[in-house]
N, CA, C and O atoms as a Tinker XYZ file with bonds, in Angstrom:
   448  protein
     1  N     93.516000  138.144000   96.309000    73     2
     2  CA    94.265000  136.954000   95.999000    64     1     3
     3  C     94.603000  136.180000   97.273000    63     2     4     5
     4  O     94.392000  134.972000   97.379000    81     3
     5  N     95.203000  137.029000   98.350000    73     3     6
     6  CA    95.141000  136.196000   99.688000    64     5     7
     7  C     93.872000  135.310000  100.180000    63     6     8     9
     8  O     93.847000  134.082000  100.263000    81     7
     9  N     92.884000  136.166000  100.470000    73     7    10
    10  CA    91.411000  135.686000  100.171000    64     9    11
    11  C     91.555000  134.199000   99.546000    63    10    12    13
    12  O     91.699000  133.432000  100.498000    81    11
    13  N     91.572000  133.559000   98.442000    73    11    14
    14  CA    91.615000  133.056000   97.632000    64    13    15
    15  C     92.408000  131.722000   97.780000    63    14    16    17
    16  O     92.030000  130.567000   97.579000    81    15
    17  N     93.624000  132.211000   98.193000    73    15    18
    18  CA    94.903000  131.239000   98.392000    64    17    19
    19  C     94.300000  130.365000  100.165000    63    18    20    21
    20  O     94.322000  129.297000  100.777000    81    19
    21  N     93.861000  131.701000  100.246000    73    19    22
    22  CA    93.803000  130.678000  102.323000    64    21    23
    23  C     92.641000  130.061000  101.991000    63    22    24    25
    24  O     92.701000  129.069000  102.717000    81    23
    25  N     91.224000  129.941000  101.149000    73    23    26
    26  CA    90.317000  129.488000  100.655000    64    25    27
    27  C     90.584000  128.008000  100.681000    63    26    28    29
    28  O     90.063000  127.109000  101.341000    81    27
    29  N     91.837000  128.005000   99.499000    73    27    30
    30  CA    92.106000  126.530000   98.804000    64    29    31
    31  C     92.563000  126.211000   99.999000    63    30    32    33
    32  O     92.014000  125.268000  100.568000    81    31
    33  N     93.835000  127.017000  100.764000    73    31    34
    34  CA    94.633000  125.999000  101.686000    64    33    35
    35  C     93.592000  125.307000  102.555000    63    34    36    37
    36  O     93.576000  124.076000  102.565000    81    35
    37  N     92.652000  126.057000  103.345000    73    35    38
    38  CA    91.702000  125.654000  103.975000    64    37    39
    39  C     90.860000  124.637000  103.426000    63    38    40    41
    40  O     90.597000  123.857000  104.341000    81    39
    41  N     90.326000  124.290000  102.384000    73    39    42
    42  CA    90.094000  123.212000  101.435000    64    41    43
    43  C     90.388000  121.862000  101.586000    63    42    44    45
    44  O     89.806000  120.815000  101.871000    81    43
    45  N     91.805000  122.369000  101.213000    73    43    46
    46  CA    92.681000  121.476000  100.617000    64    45    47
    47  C     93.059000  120.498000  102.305000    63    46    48    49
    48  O     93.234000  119.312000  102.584000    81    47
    49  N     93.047000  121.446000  102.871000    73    47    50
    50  CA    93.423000  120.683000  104.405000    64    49    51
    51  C     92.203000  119.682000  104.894000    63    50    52    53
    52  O     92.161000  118.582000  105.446000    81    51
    53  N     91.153000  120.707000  104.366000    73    51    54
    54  CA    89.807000  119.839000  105.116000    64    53    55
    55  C     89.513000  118.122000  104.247000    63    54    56    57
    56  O     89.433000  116.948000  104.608000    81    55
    57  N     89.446000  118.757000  103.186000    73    55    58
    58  CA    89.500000  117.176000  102.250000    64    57    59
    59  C     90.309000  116.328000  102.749000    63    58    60    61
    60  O     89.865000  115.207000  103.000000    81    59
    61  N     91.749000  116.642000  103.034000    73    59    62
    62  CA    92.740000  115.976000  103.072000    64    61    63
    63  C     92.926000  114.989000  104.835000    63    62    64    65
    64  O     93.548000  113.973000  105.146000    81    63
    65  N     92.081000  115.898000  105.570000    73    63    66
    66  CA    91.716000  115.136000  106.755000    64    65    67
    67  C     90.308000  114.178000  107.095000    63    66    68    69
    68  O     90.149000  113.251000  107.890000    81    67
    69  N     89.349000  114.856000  106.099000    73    67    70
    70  CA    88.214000  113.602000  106.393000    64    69    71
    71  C     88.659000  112.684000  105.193000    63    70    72    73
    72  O     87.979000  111.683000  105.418000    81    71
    73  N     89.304000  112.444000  104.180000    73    71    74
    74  CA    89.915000  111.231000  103.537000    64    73    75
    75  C     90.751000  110.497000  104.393000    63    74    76    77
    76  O     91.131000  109.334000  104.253000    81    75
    77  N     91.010000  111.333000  105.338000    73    75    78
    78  CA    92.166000  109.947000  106.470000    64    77    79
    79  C     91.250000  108.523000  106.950000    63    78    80    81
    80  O     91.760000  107.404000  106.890000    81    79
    81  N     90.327000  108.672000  107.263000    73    79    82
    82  CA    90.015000  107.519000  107.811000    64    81    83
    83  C     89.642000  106.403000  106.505000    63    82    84    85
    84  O     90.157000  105.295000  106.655000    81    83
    85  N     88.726000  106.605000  105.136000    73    83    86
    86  CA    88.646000  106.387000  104.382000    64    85    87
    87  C     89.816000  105.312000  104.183000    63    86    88    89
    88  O     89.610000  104.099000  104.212000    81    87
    89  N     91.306000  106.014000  103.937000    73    87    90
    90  CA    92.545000  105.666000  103.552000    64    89    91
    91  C     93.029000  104.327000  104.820000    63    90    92    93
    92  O     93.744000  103.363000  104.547000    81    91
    93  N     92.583000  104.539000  105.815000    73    91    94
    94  CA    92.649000  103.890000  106.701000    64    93    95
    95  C     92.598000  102.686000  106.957000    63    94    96    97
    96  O     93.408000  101.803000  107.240000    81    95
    97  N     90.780000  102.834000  106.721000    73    95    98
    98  CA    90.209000  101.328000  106.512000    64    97    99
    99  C     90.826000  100.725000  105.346000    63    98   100   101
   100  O     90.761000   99.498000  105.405000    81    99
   101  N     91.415000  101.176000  104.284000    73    99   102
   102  CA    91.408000  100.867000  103.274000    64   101   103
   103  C     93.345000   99.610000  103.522000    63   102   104   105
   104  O     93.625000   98.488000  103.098000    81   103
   105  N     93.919000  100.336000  104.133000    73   103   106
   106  CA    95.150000  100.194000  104.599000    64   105   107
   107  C     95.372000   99.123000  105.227000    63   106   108   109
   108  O     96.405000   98.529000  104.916000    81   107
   109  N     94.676000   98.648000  106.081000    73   107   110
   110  CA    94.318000   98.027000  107.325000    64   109   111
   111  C     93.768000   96.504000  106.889000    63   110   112   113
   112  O     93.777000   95.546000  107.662000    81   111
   113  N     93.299000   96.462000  105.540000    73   111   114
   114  CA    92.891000   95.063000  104.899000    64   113   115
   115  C     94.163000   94.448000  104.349000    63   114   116   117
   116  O     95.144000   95.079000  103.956000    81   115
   117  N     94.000000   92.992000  104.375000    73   115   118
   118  CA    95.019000   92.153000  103.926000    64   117   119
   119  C     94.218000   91.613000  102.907000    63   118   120   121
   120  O     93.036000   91.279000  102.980000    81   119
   121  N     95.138000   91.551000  101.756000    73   119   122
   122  CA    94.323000   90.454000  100.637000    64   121   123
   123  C     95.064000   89.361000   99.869000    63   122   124   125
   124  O     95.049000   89.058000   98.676000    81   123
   125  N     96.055000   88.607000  101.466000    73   123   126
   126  CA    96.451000   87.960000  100.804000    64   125   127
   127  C     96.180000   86.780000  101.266000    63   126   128   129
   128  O     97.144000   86.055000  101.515000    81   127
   129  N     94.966000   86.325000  101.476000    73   127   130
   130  CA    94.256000   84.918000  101.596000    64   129   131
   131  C     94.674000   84.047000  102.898000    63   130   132   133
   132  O     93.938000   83.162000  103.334000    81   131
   133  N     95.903000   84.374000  103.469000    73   131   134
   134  CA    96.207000   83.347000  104.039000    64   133   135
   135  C     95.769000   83.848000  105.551000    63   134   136   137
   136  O     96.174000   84.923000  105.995000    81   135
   137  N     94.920000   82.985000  106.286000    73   135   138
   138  CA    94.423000   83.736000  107.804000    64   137   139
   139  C     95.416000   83.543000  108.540000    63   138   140   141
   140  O     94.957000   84.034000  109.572000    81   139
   141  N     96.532000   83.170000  108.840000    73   139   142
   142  CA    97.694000   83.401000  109.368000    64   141   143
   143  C     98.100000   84.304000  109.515000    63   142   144   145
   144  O     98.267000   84.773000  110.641000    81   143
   145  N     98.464000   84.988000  108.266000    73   143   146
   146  CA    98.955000   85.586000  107.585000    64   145   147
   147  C     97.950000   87.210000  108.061000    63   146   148   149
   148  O     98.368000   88.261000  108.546000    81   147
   149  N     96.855000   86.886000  107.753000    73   147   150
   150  CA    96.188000   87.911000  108.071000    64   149   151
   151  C     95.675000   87.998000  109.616000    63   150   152   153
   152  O     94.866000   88.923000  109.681000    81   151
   153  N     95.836000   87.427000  110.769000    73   151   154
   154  CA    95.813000   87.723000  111.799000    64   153   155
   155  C     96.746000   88.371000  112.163000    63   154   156   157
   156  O     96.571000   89.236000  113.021000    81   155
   157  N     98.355000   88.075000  111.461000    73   155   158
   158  CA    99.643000   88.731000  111.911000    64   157   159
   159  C     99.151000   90.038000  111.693000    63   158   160   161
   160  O     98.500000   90.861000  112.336000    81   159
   161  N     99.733000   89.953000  110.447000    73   159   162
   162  CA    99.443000   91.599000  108.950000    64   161   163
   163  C    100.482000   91.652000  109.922000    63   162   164   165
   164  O    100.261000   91.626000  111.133000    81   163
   165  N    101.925000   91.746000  109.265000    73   163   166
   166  CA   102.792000   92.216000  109.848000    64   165   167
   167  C    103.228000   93.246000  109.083000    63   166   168   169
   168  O    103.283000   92.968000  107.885000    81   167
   169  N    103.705000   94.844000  109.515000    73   167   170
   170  CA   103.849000   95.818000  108.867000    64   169   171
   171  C    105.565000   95.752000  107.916000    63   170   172   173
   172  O    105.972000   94.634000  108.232000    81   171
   173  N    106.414000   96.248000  107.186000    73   171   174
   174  CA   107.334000   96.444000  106.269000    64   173   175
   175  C    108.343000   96.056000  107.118000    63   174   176   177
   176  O    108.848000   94.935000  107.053000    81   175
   177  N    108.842000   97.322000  108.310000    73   175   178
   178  CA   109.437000   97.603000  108.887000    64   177   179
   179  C    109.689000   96.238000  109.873000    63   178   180   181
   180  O    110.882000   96.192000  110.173000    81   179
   181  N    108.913000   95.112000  110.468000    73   179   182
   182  CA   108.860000   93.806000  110.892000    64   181   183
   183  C    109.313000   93.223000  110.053000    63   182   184   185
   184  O    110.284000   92.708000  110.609000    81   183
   185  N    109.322000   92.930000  109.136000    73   183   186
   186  CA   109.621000   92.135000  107.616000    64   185   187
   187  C    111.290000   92.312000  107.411000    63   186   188   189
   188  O    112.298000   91.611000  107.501000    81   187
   189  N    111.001000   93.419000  107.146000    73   187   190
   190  CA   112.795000   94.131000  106.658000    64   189   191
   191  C    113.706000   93.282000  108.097000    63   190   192   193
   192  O    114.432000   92.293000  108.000000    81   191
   193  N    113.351000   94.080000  109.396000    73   191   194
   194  CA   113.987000   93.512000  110.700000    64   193   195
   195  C    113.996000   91.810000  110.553000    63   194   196   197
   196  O    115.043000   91.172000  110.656000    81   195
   197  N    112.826000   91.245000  110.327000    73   195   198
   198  CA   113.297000   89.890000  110.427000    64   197   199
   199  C    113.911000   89.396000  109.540000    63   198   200   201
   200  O    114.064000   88.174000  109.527000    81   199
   201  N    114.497000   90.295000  108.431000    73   199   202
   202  CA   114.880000   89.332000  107.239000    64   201   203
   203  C    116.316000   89.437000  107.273000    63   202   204   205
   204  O    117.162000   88.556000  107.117000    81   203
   205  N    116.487000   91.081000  107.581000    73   203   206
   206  CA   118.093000   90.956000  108.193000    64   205   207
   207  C    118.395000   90.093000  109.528000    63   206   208   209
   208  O    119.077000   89.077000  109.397000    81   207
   209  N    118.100000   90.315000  110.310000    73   207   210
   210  CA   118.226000   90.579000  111.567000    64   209   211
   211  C    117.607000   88.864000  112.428000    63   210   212   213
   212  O    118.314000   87.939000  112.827000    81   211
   213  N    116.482000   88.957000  112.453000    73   211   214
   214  CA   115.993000   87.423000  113.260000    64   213   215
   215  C    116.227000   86.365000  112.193000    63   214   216   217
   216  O    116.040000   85.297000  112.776000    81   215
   217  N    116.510000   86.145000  111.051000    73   215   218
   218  CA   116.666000   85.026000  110.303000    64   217   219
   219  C    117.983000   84.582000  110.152000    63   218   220   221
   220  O    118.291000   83.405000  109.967000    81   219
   221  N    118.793000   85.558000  110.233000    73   219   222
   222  CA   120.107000   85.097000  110.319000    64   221   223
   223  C    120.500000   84.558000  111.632000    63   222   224   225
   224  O    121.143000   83.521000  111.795000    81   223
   225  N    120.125000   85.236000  112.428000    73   223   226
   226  CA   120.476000   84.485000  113.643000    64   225   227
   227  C    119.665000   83.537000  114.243000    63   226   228   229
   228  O    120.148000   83.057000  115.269000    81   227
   229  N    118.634000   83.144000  113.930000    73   227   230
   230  CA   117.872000   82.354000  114.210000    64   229   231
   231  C    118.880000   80.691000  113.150000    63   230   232   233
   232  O    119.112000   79.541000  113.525000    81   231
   233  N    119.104000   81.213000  112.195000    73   231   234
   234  CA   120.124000   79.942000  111.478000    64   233   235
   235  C    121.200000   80.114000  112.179000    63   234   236   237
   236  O    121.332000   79.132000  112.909000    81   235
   237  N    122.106000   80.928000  112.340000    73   235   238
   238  CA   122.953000   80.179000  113.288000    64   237   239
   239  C    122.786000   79.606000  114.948000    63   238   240   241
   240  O    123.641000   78.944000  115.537000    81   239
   241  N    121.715000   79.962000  115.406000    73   239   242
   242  CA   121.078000   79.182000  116.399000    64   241   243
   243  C    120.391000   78.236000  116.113000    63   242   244   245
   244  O    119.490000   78.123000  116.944000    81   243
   245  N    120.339000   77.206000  115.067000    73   243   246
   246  CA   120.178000   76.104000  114.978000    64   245   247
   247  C    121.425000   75.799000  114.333000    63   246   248   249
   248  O    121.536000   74.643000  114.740000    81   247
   249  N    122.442000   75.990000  113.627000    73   247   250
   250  CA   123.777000   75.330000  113.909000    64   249   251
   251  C    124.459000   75.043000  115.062000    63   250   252   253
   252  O    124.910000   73.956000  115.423000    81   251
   253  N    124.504000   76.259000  115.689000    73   251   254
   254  CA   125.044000   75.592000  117.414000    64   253   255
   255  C    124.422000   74.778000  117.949000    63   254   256   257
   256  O    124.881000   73.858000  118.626000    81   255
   257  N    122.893000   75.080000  117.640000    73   255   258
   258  CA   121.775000   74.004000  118.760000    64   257   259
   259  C    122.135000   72.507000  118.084000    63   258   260   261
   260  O    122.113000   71.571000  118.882000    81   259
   261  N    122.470000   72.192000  116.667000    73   259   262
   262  CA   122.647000   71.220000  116.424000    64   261   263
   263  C    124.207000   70.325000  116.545000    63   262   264   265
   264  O    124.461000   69.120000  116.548000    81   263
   265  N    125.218000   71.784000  116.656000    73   263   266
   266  CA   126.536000   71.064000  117.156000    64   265   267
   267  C    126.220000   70.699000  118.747000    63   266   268   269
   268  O    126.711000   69.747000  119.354000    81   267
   269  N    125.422000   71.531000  119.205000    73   267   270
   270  CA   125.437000   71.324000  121.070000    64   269   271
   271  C    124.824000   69.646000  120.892000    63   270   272   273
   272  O    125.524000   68.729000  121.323000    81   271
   273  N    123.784000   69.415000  120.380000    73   271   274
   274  CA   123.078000   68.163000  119.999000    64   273   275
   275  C    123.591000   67.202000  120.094000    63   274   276   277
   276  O    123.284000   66.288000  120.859000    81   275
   277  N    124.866000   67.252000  118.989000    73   275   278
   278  CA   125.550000   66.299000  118.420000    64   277   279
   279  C    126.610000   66.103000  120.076000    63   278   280   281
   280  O    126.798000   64.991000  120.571000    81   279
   281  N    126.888000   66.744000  120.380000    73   279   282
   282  CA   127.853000   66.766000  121.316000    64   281   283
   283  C    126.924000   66.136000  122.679000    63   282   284   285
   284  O    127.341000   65.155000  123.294000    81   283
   285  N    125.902000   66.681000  122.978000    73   283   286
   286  CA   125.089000   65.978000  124.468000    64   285   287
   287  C    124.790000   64.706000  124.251000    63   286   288   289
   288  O    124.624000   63.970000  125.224000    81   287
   289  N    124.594000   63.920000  122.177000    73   287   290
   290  CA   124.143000   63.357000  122.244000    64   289   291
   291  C    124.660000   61.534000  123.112000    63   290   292   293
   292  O    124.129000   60.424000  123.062000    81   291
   293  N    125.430000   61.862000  123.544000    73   291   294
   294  CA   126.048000   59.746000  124.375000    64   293   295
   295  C    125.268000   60.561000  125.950000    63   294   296   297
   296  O    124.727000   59.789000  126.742000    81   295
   297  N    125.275000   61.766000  126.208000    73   295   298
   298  CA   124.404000   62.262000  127.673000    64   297   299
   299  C    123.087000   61.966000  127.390000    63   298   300   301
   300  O    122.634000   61.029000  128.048000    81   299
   301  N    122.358000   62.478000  126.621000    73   299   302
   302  CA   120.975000   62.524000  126.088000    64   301   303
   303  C    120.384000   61.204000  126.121000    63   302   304   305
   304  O    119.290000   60.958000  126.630000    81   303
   305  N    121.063000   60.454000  125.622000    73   303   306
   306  CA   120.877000   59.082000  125.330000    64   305   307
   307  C    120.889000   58.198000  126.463000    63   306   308   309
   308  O    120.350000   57.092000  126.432000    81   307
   309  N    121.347000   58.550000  127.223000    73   307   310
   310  CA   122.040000   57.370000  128.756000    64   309   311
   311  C    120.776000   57.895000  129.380000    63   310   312   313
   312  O    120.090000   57.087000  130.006000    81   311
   313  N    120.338000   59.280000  129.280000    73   311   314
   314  CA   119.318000   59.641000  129.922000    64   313   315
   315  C    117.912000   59.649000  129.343000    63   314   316   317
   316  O    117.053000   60.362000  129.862000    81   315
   317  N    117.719000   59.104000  128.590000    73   315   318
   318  CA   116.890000   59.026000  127.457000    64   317   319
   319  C    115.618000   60.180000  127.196000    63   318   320   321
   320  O    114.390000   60.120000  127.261000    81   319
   321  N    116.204000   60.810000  127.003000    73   319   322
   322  CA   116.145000   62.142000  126.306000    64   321   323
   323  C    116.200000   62.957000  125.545000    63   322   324   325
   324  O    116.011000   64.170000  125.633000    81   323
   325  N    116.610000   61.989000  124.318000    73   323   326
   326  CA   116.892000   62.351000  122.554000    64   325   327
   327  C    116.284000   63.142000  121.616000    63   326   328   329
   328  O    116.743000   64.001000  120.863000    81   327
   329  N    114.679000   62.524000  121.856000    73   327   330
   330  CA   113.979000   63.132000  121.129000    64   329   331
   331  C    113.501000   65.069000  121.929000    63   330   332   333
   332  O    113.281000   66.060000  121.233000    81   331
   333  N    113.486000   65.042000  122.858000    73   331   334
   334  CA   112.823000   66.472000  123.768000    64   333   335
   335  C    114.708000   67.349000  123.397000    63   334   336   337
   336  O    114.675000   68.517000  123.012000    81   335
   337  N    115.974000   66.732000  123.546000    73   335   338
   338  CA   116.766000   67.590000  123.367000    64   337   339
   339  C    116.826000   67.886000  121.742000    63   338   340   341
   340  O    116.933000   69.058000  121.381000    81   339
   341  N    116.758000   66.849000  120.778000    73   339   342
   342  CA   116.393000   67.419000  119.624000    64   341   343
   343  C    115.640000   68.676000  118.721000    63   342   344   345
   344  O    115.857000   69.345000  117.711000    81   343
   345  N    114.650000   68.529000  119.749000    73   343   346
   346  CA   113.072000   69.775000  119.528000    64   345   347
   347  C    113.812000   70.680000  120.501000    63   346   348   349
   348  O    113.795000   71.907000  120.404000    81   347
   349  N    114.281000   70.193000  121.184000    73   347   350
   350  CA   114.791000   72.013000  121.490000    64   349   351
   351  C    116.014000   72.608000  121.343000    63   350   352   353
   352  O    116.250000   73.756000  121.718000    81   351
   353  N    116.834000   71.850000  120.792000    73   351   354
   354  CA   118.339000   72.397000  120.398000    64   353   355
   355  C    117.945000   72.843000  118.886000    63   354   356   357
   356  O    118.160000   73.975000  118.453000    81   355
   357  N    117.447000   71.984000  118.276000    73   355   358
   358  CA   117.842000   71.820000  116.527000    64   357   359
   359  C    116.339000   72.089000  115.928000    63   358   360   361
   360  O    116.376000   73.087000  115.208000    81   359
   361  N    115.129000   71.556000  115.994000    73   359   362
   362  CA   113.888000   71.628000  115.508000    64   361   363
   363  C    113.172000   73.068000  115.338000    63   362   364   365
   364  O    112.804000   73.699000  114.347000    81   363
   365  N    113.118000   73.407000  117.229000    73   363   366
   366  CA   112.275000   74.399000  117.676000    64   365   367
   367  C    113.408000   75.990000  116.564000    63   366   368   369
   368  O    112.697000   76.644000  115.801000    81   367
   369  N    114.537000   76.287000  116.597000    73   367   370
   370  CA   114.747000   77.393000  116.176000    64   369   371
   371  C    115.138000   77.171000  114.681000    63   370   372   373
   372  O    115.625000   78.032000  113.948000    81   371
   373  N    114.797000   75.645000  114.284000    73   371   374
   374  CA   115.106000   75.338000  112.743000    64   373   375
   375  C    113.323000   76.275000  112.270000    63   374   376   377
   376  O    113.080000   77.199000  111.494000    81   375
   377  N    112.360000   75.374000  113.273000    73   375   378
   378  CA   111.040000   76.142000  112.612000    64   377   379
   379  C    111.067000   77.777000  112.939000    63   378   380   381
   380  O    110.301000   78.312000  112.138000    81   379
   381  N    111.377000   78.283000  113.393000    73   379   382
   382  CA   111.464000   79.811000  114.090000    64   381   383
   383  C    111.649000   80.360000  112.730000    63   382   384   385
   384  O    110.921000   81.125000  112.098000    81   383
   385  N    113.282000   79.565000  112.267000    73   383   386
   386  CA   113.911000   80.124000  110.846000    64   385   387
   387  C    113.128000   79.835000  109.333000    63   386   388   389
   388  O    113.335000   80.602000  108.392000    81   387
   389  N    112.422000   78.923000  109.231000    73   387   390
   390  CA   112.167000   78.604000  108.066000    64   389   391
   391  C    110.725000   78.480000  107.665000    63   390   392   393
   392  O    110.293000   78.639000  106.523000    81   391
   393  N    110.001000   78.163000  108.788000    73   391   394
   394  CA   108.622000   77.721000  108.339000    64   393   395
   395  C    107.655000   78.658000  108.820000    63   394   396   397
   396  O    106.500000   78.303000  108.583000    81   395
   397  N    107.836000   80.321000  109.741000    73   395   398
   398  CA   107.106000   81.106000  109.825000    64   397   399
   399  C    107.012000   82.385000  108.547000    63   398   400   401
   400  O    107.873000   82.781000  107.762000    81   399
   401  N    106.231000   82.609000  108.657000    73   399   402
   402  CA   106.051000   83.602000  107.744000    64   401   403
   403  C    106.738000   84.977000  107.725000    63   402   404   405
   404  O    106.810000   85.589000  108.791000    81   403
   405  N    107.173000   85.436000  106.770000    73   403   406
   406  CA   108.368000   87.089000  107.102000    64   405   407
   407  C    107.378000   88.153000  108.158000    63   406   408   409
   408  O    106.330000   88.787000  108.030000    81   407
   409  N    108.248000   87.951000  109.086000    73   407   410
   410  CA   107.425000   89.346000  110.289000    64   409   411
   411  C    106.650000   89.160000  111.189000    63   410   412   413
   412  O    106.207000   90.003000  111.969000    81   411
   413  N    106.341000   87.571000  111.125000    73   411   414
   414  CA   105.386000   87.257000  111.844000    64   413   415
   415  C    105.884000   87.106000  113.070000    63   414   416   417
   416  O    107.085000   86.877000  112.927000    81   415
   417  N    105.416000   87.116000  114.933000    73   415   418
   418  CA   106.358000   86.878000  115.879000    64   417   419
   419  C    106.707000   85.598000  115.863000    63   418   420   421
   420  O    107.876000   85.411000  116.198000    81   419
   421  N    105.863000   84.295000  115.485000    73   419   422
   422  CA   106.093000   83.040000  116.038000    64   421   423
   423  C    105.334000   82.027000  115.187000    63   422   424   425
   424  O    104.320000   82.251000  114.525000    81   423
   425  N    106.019000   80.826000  115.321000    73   423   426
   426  CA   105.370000   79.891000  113.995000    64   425   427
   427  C    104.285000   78.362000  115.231000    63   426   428   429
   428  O    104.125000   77.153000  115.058000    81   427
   429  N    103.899000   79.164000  116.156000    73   427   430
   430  CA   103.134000   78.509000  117.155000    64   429   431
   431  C    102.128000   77.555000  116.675000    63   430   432   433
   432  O    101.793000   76.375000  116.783000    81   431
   433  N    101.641000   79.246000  115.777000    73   431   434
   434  CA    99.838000   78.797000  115.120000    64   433   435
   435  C    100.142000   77.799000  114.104000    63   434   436   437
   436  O     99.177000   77.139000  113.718000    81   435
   437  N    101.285000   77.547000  113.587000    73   435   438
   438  CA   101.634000   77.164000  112.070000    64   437   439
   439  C    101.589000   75.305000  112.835000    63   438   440   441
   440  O    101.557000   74.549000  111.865000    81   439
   441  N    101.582000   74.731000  113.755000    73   439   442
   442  CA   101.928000   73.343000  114.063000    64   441   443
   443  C    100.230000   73.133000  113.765000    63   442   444   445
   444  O     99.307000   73.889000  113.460000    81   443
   445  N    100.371000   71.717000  114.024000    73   443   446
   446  CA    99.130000   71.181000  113.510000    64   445   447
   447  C     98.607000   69.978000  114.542000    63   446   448
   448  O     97.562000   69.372000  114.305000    81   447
């Protein structure tokens, strides 16, 4: 019966390691159309983190960036500089927050 039992375990191990790569390739495909999307393939654990974690604060870094805004704006202006402090107080971490995809690092590729 020992015989027998170390048989399967031995088996059971060997199957269970040349199916790894199989499982692999299989893992490793995205099928969700979007090549963005699929250059990221951002894993769960990226997703979860940015959804707590970089999205919230990425919105309140465009509330401050847009109170700081509002506040530089009679400086900005004398110096004419409105539009470049805009895109980078209020725009640049409005797109960070809203228009990249969950997990992805950066919404770079996403401009046009």
């Amino acid at each position: 019966m020992k015989l027998f039992r170390s048989t399967a375990v031995a088996l059971a191990l060997t199957t269970g390691l040349l199916a790894l790569p199989a499982y692999a390739d299989a893992a490793q495909q995205n099928t969700s159309g979007d090549p963005l999307y699929t250059a990221n393939a951002p894993k769960a654990f990226s997703m979860i983190g940015d959804l707590l974690i970089a999205r919230p604060l990425l919105i309140g870094a465009t509330a401050i960036g847009a109170v700081a805004f509002v506040i530089s704006l009679p400086f900005t202006a004398l110096g004419g500089n409105v539009k470049e402090a805009g895109q980078a107080l209020v725009a640049d971490p409005a797109r960070e927050a809203f228009a990249r995809c969950l997990g992805c690092t950066s919404s770079v590729q996403n401009e046009y």
